[in-house]
Amino acid sequence: VTETAGFIARVAQAAQRNHSLLCVGLDPEPDRFPQSLRLARRGIIEFNRHIIDATAGLVCCYKPQFAHYAAVGAEDQLAETIKYIHDHHPGIPVILDAKRGDIGSTAEKYALEAFERYGADAVTVNPYLGRDSVEPFLKWKDRGVILLCRTSNPGARDFQDLEVGGEKLYRVVARRIAQEWNAAGNCLLVVGATYPKELAEIRALVGDMPFLVPGIGAQGGDLQAVMRAGRAATGDGVIINSSRGILYAGGGEEFAAAAQAAARTLRDEINKCRSVHA
Amino acid sequence: VTETAGFIARVAQAAQRNHSLLCVGLDPEPDRFPQSLRLARRGIIEFNRHIIDATAGLVCCYKPQFAHYAAVGAEDQLAETIKYIHDHHPGIPVILDAKRGDIGSTAEKYALEAFERYGADAVTVNPYLGRDSVEPFLKWKDRGVILLCRTSNPGARDFQDLEVGGEKLYRVVARRIAQEWNAAGNCLLVVGATYPKELAEIRALVGDMPFLVPGIGAQGGDLQAVMRAGRAATGDGVIINSSRGILYAGGGEEFAAAAQAAARTLRDEINKCRSVHA
């Protein structure tokens, strides 16, 4: 991995090396930790280290979700988690899932937060404020900018599905990003696993732009449908995220082994779909 | 101020007491601090305390912007800033400007972050993910949920202005919030000062729901046009934010006195518009 290779290339290299399209979401919920870590002062980083060491050979990237750290004032453990991955498992990129979105001058600060303070390889961004709110991220050309397009939650229908000049808003968002915002080739889209029809539609619009696909597992997305609908013609083009289904696969002190088994099972299921639909 | 009075009532009380619709945005930029604070280990909280003490009699609320703290790892100073306002200037509400937006289970964590960890009286939220992404905030009935509607930046046009069934998206967003999300009466809207026509349109749609209006000053919004377009029939209904124009009114060691003078001038200009258009 050279420092100038972009985020998408780095994910592809990790995917090839680990034969995996799986992203493990690092969403710590101390209430669900094993007893020994639940009340530990630095329980989050301890939990994450065990999960990371158990799964680093099975993933193409990691995705810590910001709110899970911010709600309990654990930004230092978020920073340490990202550094731990980079130091101990080089070549595995990290997505900071923070869904930022603000006016240009403020977005500059958010880009510094994600890319400099936390050293993330990519960040999720909300497109509602338009182009100038995204440009401060886009100009970090070796980092990924993962824009919300069609999300995995029920409320995605409220605005993302509104008809705009004969087609739905999420299609307009997807096309605008692909045609106008992606000059540096560092854009990706968030498209939820829970809506395979929309996944297929968006795939048809944006060529081989990679998708980050949340919603498998706890949210009920169907993996086979996702893999049929979401893959790009020229390659894989999907990063399949699972958080709770892996982190809390086992509740006891054997949580890391349980997480490893769950990650391996999901990775293999994804790969089965890859060979079927190749 | 009783603990059960909602955010909107608390702002109205502060507005009446200080005869002010001004919100001072606490967006620390250490490069613009006076020399003595620029390199101080806790320069942000020191700067903010001086600004707050100089302006607390001139505002109806404060609004720290999250990215300005997060970019430099100063969440502790953000928490201290909010606590300082509550402890030393009780009755002045604080808006955490963080523009959160995520699926329901994650939004629960963001609500805990804003309202419990930071103790904010209100938080800004991005509506793109729809109703279930906003409900975890709405159920904190004594706090304000300030939803992005028509923002102040140029990119606001990209998606917010798209035509949806004969009218623009920001109108659909405004109506949905007013008619369906505001059962607890704790919703407000962000409507940028830079687009007075849109401000008037949205005012016509949502009755007396208060607006948080950024974009005066550095962004070029016209105060008189805003006050003509944005006020509610039944009262004032606008919270006028200014950040850079007040914080950095004077560059030297007299920055707090300069900020006080700038805040007083803007407050008085706003009040002049109130009496003209009353």
XYZ file of C-alpha atoms in Angstrom:
556
model
C 0.000 0.000 0.000
C 1.538 3.301 -1.068
C 0.487 6.514 0.603
C -0.799 7.905 -2.670
C -3.186 5.043 -3.444
C -6.724 6.241 -2.896
C -9.165 4.852 -0.362
C -11.065 2.802 -2.932
C -7.829 1.172 -4.110
C -6.794 0.450 -0.529
C -10.123 -1.240 0.215
C -9.798 -3.293 -2.979
C -6.307 -4.426 -1.940
C -7.508 -5.434 1.517
C -10.511 -7.189 -0.047
C -8.236 -9.166 -2.303
C -5.729 -10.032 0.417
C -8.415 -11.173 2.881
C -10.744 -12.459 0.177
C -13.477 -10.426 1.836
C -16.035 -7.705 1.147
C -16.941 -7.524 4.829
C -16.699 -4.328 6.881
C -17.000 -4.784 10.630
C -18.807 -1.872 12.275
C -17.175 -0.943 15.581
C -20.227 0.298 17.512
C -19.397 -0.257 21.172
C -22.331 -0.671 23.556
C -20.805 -1.194 27.008
C -24.083 -2.704 28.294
C -23.499 -5.608 25.928
C -19.833 -6.122 26.801
C -18.774 -9.142 28.845
C -18.760 -8.522 32.579
C -14.986 -8.021 32.826
C -15.071 -5.065 30.395
C -18.446 -3.538 31.198
C -17.244 -1.252 33.937
C -13.585 -1.012 32.942
C -12.347 2.567 32.644
C -11.061 1.883 29.139
C -13.459 -0.930 28.306
C -14.212 0.332 24.795
C -10.662 0.215 23.495
C -10.085 -3.132 25.203
C -13.242 -4.568 23.626
C -12.343 -3.139 20.202
C -8.773 -4.482 20.310
C -10.036 -7.974 20.928
C -12.596 -7.692 18.118
C -10.025 -6.218 15.721
C -7.344 -8.817 16.416
C -9.936 -11.580 15.982
C -11.319 -10.286 12.672
C -8.496 -8.396 10.916
C -7.835 -11.295 8.541
C -11.496 -11.469 7.555
C -12.405 -7.893 6.562
C -11.742 -5.299 3.863
C -12.204 -2.377 6.269
C -13.545 -1.273 9.659
C -16.194 1.328 10.412
C -16.405 2.879 13.888
C -19.707 4.749 14.324
C -19.094 8.121 15.951
C -22.191 8.406 18.185
C -21.289 5.282 20.118
C -18.116 7.001 21.323
C -19.460 10.547 21.590
C -22.460 9.574 23.738
C -20.099 8.464 26.503
C -17.297 10.980 25.963
C -14.895 8.379 24.576
C -13.360 10.266 21.648
C -9.912 9.343 22.925
C -10.805 5.654 22.641
C -12.170 6.257 19.129
C -8.839 7.809 18.128
C -6.953 4.937 19.745
C -9.121 2.384 17.955
C -8.291 3.856 14.557
C -4.600 4.130 15.429
C -4.590 0.553 16.684
C -5.924 -0.719 13.356
C -3.374 1.288 11.383
C -0.453 0.286 13.610
C -1.243 -3.373 14.153
C -3.068 -4.283 10.958
C -1.596 -2.022 8.281
C -3.458 -2.022 5.002
C -6.925 -2.278 6.536
C -8.654 1.081 5.918
C -10.951 2.697 8.476
C -14.204 4.534 7.733
C -15.303 7.112 10.304
C -19.099 6.880 10.218
C -20.091 10.364 11.355
C -22.533 11.534 8.627
C -21.209 15.089 8.686
C -22.895 17.886 6.750
C -22.444 21.627 7.172
C -21.619 24.822 5.267
C -18.214 24.996 3.574
C -16.207 26.795 6.256
C -17.479 24.369 8.901
C -17.041 21.345 6.641
C -13.340 22.273 6.475
C -13.202 21.690 10.228
C -15.073 18.397 9.954
C -12.605 17.228 7.298
C -9.742 18.068 9.662
C -11.502 16.157 12.423
C -11.990 12.999 10.336
C -8.768 12.930 8.355
C -6.212 14.670 10.544
C -7.315 14.277 14.146
C -8.659 10.730 13.762
C -6.586 9.767 10.707
C -9.601 8.047 9.118
C -9.273 6.747 5.564
C -12.855 7.754 4.723
C -15.838 9.516 6.274
C -19.586 9.345 5.722
C -21.242 12.635 4.675
C -24.875 13.773 4.334
C -25.530 15.473 0.953
C -28.559 17.611 1.944
C -26.511 20.855 2.080
C -25.191 20.395 -1.454
C -21.891 20.657 -3.218
C -20.012 23.309 -1.246
C -20.687 21.326 1.947
C -18.935 18.283 0.436
C -16.014 19.901 -1.403
C -13.829 20.326 1.711
C -13.886 16.531 2.041
C -13.468 15.773 -1.676
C -10.216 17.677 -1.890
C -8.544 15.093 0.377
C -8.017 12.969 -2.714
C -6.444 9.975 -0.989
C -9.433 9.692 1.377
C -12.896 8.358 0.667
C -16.079 10.454 0.833
C -19.041 8.167 1.376
C -22.263 10.026 0.664
C -25.682 9.042 1.976
C -27.881 8.201 -0.988
C -30.632 5.716 -0.041
C -30.336 4.789 3.621
C -31.378 1.525 5.289
C -33.984 2.897 7.751
C -37.781 3.124 7.321
C -37.677 6.947 7.261
C -35.545 6.791 4.117
C -38.897 6.886 2.308
C -39.889 10.286 3.761
C -37.694 12.503 1.586
C -35.255 10.296 -0.341
C -38.157 8.679 -2.249
C -39.958 11.896 -3.228
C -40.476 12.270 -6.968
C -38.340 15.014 -8.494
C -39.066 15.676 -12.173
C -40.261 12.122 -12.759
C -37.712 10.235 -10.682
C -36.932 9.776 -7.036
C -34.656 12.094 -5.100
C -32.103 9.380 -4.271
C -31.601 8.848 -8.024
C -30.967 12.551 -8.553
C -28.514 12.534 -5.643
C -26.713 9.465 -7.027
C -26.393 10.909 -10.513
C -25.255 14.315 -9.296
C -22.516 12.714 -7.224
C -21.376 10.404 -10.017
C -21.402 13.049 -12.730
C -20.360 16.221 -10.922
C -18.714 15.546 -7.569
C -16.459 12.613 -8.349
C -13.668 14.277 -10.334
C -11.029 12.838 -7.980
C -12.632 9.379 -8.042
C -12.942 9.316 -4.277
C -16.740 9.160 -3.867
C -18.740 6.173 -2.634
C -22.426 5.881 -1.784
C -24.324 4.563 1.220
C -27.155 2.366 -0.067
C -29.079 0.304 2.459
C -29.292 -3.480 2.233
C -32.971 -3.318 3.145
C -33.987 -1.969 -0.290
C -32.507 -4.202 -3.040
C -34.675 -2.712 -5.801
C -33.243 0.733 -5.105
C -29.762 -0.778 -4.899
C -30.115 -2.173 -8.424
C -31.465 1.117 -9.751
C -28.620 3.114 -8.272
C -26.078 0.610 -9.557
C -27.449 1.148 -13.064
C -26.958 4.903 -12.678
C -23.422 5.182 -11.305
C -21.237 2.612 -13.090
C -18.780 0.934 -10.777
C -18.792 3.468 -7.932
C -18.508 1.418 -4.734
C -21.383 1.167 -2.268
C -21.147 0.936 1.481
C -24.110 -1.305 2.331
C -25.404 -1.243 5.918
C -28.534 -3.062 7.045
C -27.552 -6.742 6.857
C -28.296 -8.564 10.112
C -30.051 -6.611 12.870
C -31.836 -4.402 10.312
C -33.021 -7.395 8.269
C -31.388 -6.904 4.848
C -31.187 -9.995 2.595
C -27.584 -10.739 1.626
C -28.331 -12.670 -1.557
C -30.650 -9.946 -2.826
C -28.008 -7.329 -2.029
C -25.284 -9.212 -3.873
C -27.523 -9.746 -6.905
C -28.597 -6.111 -7.010
C -25.569 -4.185 -5.891
C -22.453 -5.555 -7.559
C -20.727 -3.562 -10.260
C -20.148 -4.967 -13.761
C -16.414 -4.442 -13.513
C -15.824 -5.906 -10.070
C -17.375 -6.263 -6.684
C -18.306 -2.699 -5.852
C -19.957 -3.439 -2.515
C -18.684 -3.190 1.037
C -21.064 -5.141 3.270
C -21.217 -3.773 6.796
C -22.209 -5.736 9.864
C -21.919 -4.310 13.367
C -24.140 -5.788 16.085
C -24.361 -9.219 14.416
C -20.615 -9.628 14.796
C -19.681 -7.630 17.902
C -22.324 -9.272 20.070
C -22.419 -12.720 18.471
C -21.410 -14.128 21.860
C -22.286 -12.408 25.083
C -19.683 -13.861 27.430
C -15.942 -13.693 27.891
C -15.522 -15.646 24.627
C -16.918 -12.699 22.671
C -13.874 -12.340 20.409
C -13.960 -15.962 19.290
C -17.706 -15.669 18.689
C -17.161 -12.483 16.684
C -14.466 -14.183 14.633
C -16.768 -17.107 13.863
C -19.628 -14.756 12.929
C -17.322 -12.673 10.718
C -15.985 -15.778 9.004
C -19.491 -17.108 8.390
C -20.688 -13.818 6.917
C -17.537 -13.375 4.832
C -18.000 -16.866 3.427
C -21.707 -16.299 2.723
C -20.792 -13.123 0.849
C -18.156 -15.010 -1.119
C -20.668 -17.740 -1.981
C -22.892 -15.055 -3.505
C -19.890 -13.640 -5.362
C -19.161 -16.942 -7.096
C -22.842 -17.645 -7.831
C -23.442 -14.265 -9.411
C -19.995 -13.787 -10.968
C -37.361 29.367 34.438
C -38.862 26.055 35.551
C -37.297 22.787 34.499
C -40.439 21.754 32.680
C -40.641 24.808 30.420
C -39.671 23.785 26.904
C -36.725 25.130 24.958
C -38.829 27.519 22.895
C -40.345 29.019 26.059
C -36.910 29.356 27.632
C -35.575 31.220 24.602
C -38.626 33.490 24.658
C -38.023 34.275 28.337
C -34.366 35.083 27.726
C -35.343 37.159 24.696
C -37.764 39.167 26.784
C -35.378 39.615 29.700
C -32.475 40.743 27.509
C -34.724 42.411 24.929
C -32.830 40.450 22.301
C -33.334 37.967 19.449
C -29.572 37.562 19.062
C -27.803 34.205 19.316
C -24.035 34.362 19.587
C -22.351 31.464 17.796
C -19.399 30.149 19.802
C -17.148 28.956 16.957
C -13.613 29.149 18.335
C -10.798 29.577 15.811
C -7.574 29.706 17.839
C -5.713 31.352 14.918
C -7.930 34.382 15.413
C -7.570 34.549 19.200
C -5.499 37.305 20.792
C -1.850 36.394 21.274
C -2.212 35.574 24.978
C -4.810 32.845 24.299
C -3.631 31.524 20.954
C -1.267 28.936 22.364
C -2.814 28.505 25.804
C -3.528 24.883 26.681
C -7.126 25.768 27.503
C -7.386 28.786 25.252
C -10.837 27.880 23.907
C -12.638 27.859 27.233
C -10.794 31.001 28.333
C -11.790 32.776 25.111
C -15.391 31.588 25.392
C -15.723 32.655 29.032
C -14.662 36.167 28.180
C -17.083 36.285 25.232
C -19.931 34.848 27.306
C -19.450 37.190 30.265
C -19.298 40.158 27.890
C -22.449 39.242 25.948
C -24.739 37.313 28.311
C -26.966 40.344 28.887
C -27.391 40.862 25.152
C -28.506 37.463 23.813
C -31.458 35.062 23.878
C -29.220 31.973 23.505
C -25.752 30.703 22.570
C -24.806 28.251 19.843
C -21.462 26.430 19.996
C -20.678 24.759 16.636
C -19.419 21.231 17.200
C -16.780 20.975 14.421
C -14.774 23.868 15.844
C -14.176 21.818 19.000
C -13.971 18.367 17.414
C -11.343 19.376 14.845
C -8.890 20.092 17.657
C -9.998 17.427 20.135
C -11.542 19.944 22.520
C -14.797 18.206 23.470
C -13.972 18.781 27.126
C -13.854 22.529 26.512
C -17.163 22.317 24.628
C -18.751 20.617 27.645
C -17.220 23.205 29.975
C -18.485 26.047 27.789
C -22.075 24.807 28.007
C -21.764 24.204 31.748
C -20.257 27.658 32.236
C -23.263 29.290 30.560
C -25.739 27.278 32.629
C -23.881 27.877 35.912
C -22.973 31.534 35.499
C -25.799 32.828 33.329
C -28.815 30.692 34.216
C -31.780 31.113 31.922
C -29.732 31.493 28.734
C -30.332 28.317 26.673
C -27.587 26.670 24.626
C -27.980 25.139 21.158
C -25.474 22.439 20.221
C -24.979 22.934 16.487
C -23.953 19.449 15.368
C -26.364 18.684 12.477
C -26.776 15.057 13.495
C -28.631 12.563 11.321
C -28.563 8.771 11.524
C -30.806 5.701 11.807
C -32.985 5.426 14.918
C -30.746 3.267 17.120
C -27.788 5.551 16.437
C -29.862 8.714 16.796
C -30.634 7.542 20.355
C -26.900 7.798 21.063
C -26.667 11.232 19.452
C -29.564 12.437 21.618
C -27.715 11.192 24.696
C -24.588 12.991 23.511
C -26.355 16.337 22.993
C -28.763 16.350 25.906
C -27.103 14.248 28.591
C -23.366 14.415 28.046
C -23.285 18.070 26.960
C -26.527 19.133 28.644
C -27.533 21.199 25.606
C -30.998 22.762 25.535
C -31.382 22.086 21.804
C -29.545 20.416 18.929
C -29.516 20.902 15.162
C -30.543 17.843 13.110
C -30.435 16.990 9.385
C -33.804 15.637 8.137
C -32.530 13.642 5.093
C -32.936 10.274 6.858
C -36.582 10.913 7.708
C -38.830 10.577 10.688
C -37.346 7.629 12.588
C -33.954 9.384 12.541
C -35.477 12.407 14.315
C -37.831 10.749 16.811
C -35.121 9.908 19.364
C -34.500 13.663 19.660
C -38.174 14.694 19.625
C -39.020 12.600 22.643
C -36.832 14.841 24.819
C -39.805 17.174 25.080
C -38.115 19.893 27.135
C -35.320 20.199 24.553
C -35.411 21.828 21.127
C -34.933 19.958 17.843
C -33.798 22.398 15.187
C -34.177 20.836 11.744
C -32.288 21.964 8.666
C -34.828 23.207 6.140
C -33.339 25.803 3.767
C -29.689 26.378 4.626
C -27.654 29.558 4.110
C -24.944 28.177 1.785
C -24.832 28.278 -2.055
C -25.176 24.462 -2.269
C -28.590 24.724 -0.595
C -29.877 25.014 -4.156
C -28.551 21.589 -5.221
C -31.174 19.410 -3.546
C -33.276 21.591 -1.232
C -34.611 23.562 -4.232
C -35.548 20.574 -6.400
C -39.194 20.533 -7.477
C -41.202 17.781 -5.813
C -44.775 17.484 -7.090
C -44.915 21.149 -8.067
C -43.114 22.664 -5.100
C -39.599 22.770 -3.773
C -38.183 20.151 -1.449
C -37.533 22.597 1.406
C -41.275 23.396 1.429
C -42.160 19.722 1.663
C -39.648 19.321 4.493
C -41.056 22.367 6.329
C -44.661 21.190 6.023
C -43.876 17.634 7.053
C -42.100 18.848 10.180
C -44.858 21.296 11.101
C -47.732 18.880 10.470
C -46.324 15.510 11.488
C -43.203 15.788 13.646
C -44.096 18.619 15.995
C -46.585 16.918 18.339
C -44.542 17.960 21.382
C -44.134 21.514 20.098
C -40.355 21.301 20.310
C -39.379 21.691 16.642
C -37.658 24.694 15.094
C -36.260 25.182 11.591
C -32.923 26.379 10.253
C -33.616 28.861 7.476
C -30.688 30.837 6.081
C -30.606 34.636 6.158
C -29.184 34.665 2.657
C -32.510 33.691 1.048
C -35.275 36.037 2.331
C -37.792 34.946 -0.322
C -37.580 31.366 0.888
C -37.769 32.586 4.473
C -41.100 34.298 3.749
C -42.447 31.229 1.954
C -41.551 28.917 4.810
C -43.009 31.336 7.348
C -46.302 31.181 5.449
C -46.277 27.377 5.677
C -45.444 26.731 9.341
C -47.342 29.277 11.438
C -45.306 30.591 14.324
C -42.684 27.825 14.509
C -39.424 29.590 15.412
C -36.536 29.827 12.945
C -32.855 29.737 13.729
C -31.423 32.095 11.122
C -27.712 31.849 10.331
C -26.007 33.768 7.557
C -26.071 37.377 8.790
C -22.619 38.966 8.692
C -19.777 36.914 7.177
C -22.186 35.082 4.861
C -23.825 38.299 3.663
C -27.462 38.003 4.767
C -29.503 41.233 4.903
C -30.935 41.790 8.373
C -33.822 44.034 7.352
C -34.936 41.594 4.662
C -34.732 38.736 7.158
C -36.797 40.563 9.748
C -39.419 41.528 7.158
C -39.651 37.986 5.791
C -39.116 35.746 8.775
C -41.117 37.045 11.720
C -44.182 35.176 12.874
C -47.607 36.815 13.067
C -47.966 36.005 16.746
C -44.548 37.116 17.938
C -40.957 37.316 16.910
C -40.272 33.758 15.810
C -36.674 34.330 14.709
C -33.363 33.699 16.449
C -30.678 35.621 14.583
C -27.266 33.983 14.817
C -23.954 35.745 14.422
C -20.644 34.014 15.076
C -17.525 35.413 13.402
C -18.895 38.970 13.232
C -19.042 39.090 17.020
C -16.250 36.773 18.213
C -13.611 38.421 16.056
C -14.920 41.989 16.008
C -11.631 43.033 17.620
C -8.447 41.100 17.063
C -6.405 42.154 20.069
C -6.512 41.713 23.830
C -9.654 43.880 23.928
C -11.582 41.207 22.032
C -14.296 40.803 24.680
C -15.119 44.507 24.756
C -15.175 44.543 20.948
C -17.473 41.503 20.927
C -19.768 43.175 23.435
C -19.976 46.314 21.310
C -20.654 44.262 18.163
C -23.331 42.201 19.932
C -25.002 45.341 21.270
C -24.976 46.962 17.848
C -26.495 43.913 16.182
C -29.057 43.409 18.944
C -30.116 47.041 18.596
C -30.303 46.791 14.800
C -32.514 43.735 15.158
C -34.717 45.587 17.650
C -34.998 48.551 15.296
C -36.376 46.180 12.646
C -38.744 44.707 15.239
C -40.304 48.082 15.991
C -40.446 49.125 12.316
C -42.179 45.943 11.229
C -44.225 45.347 14.373
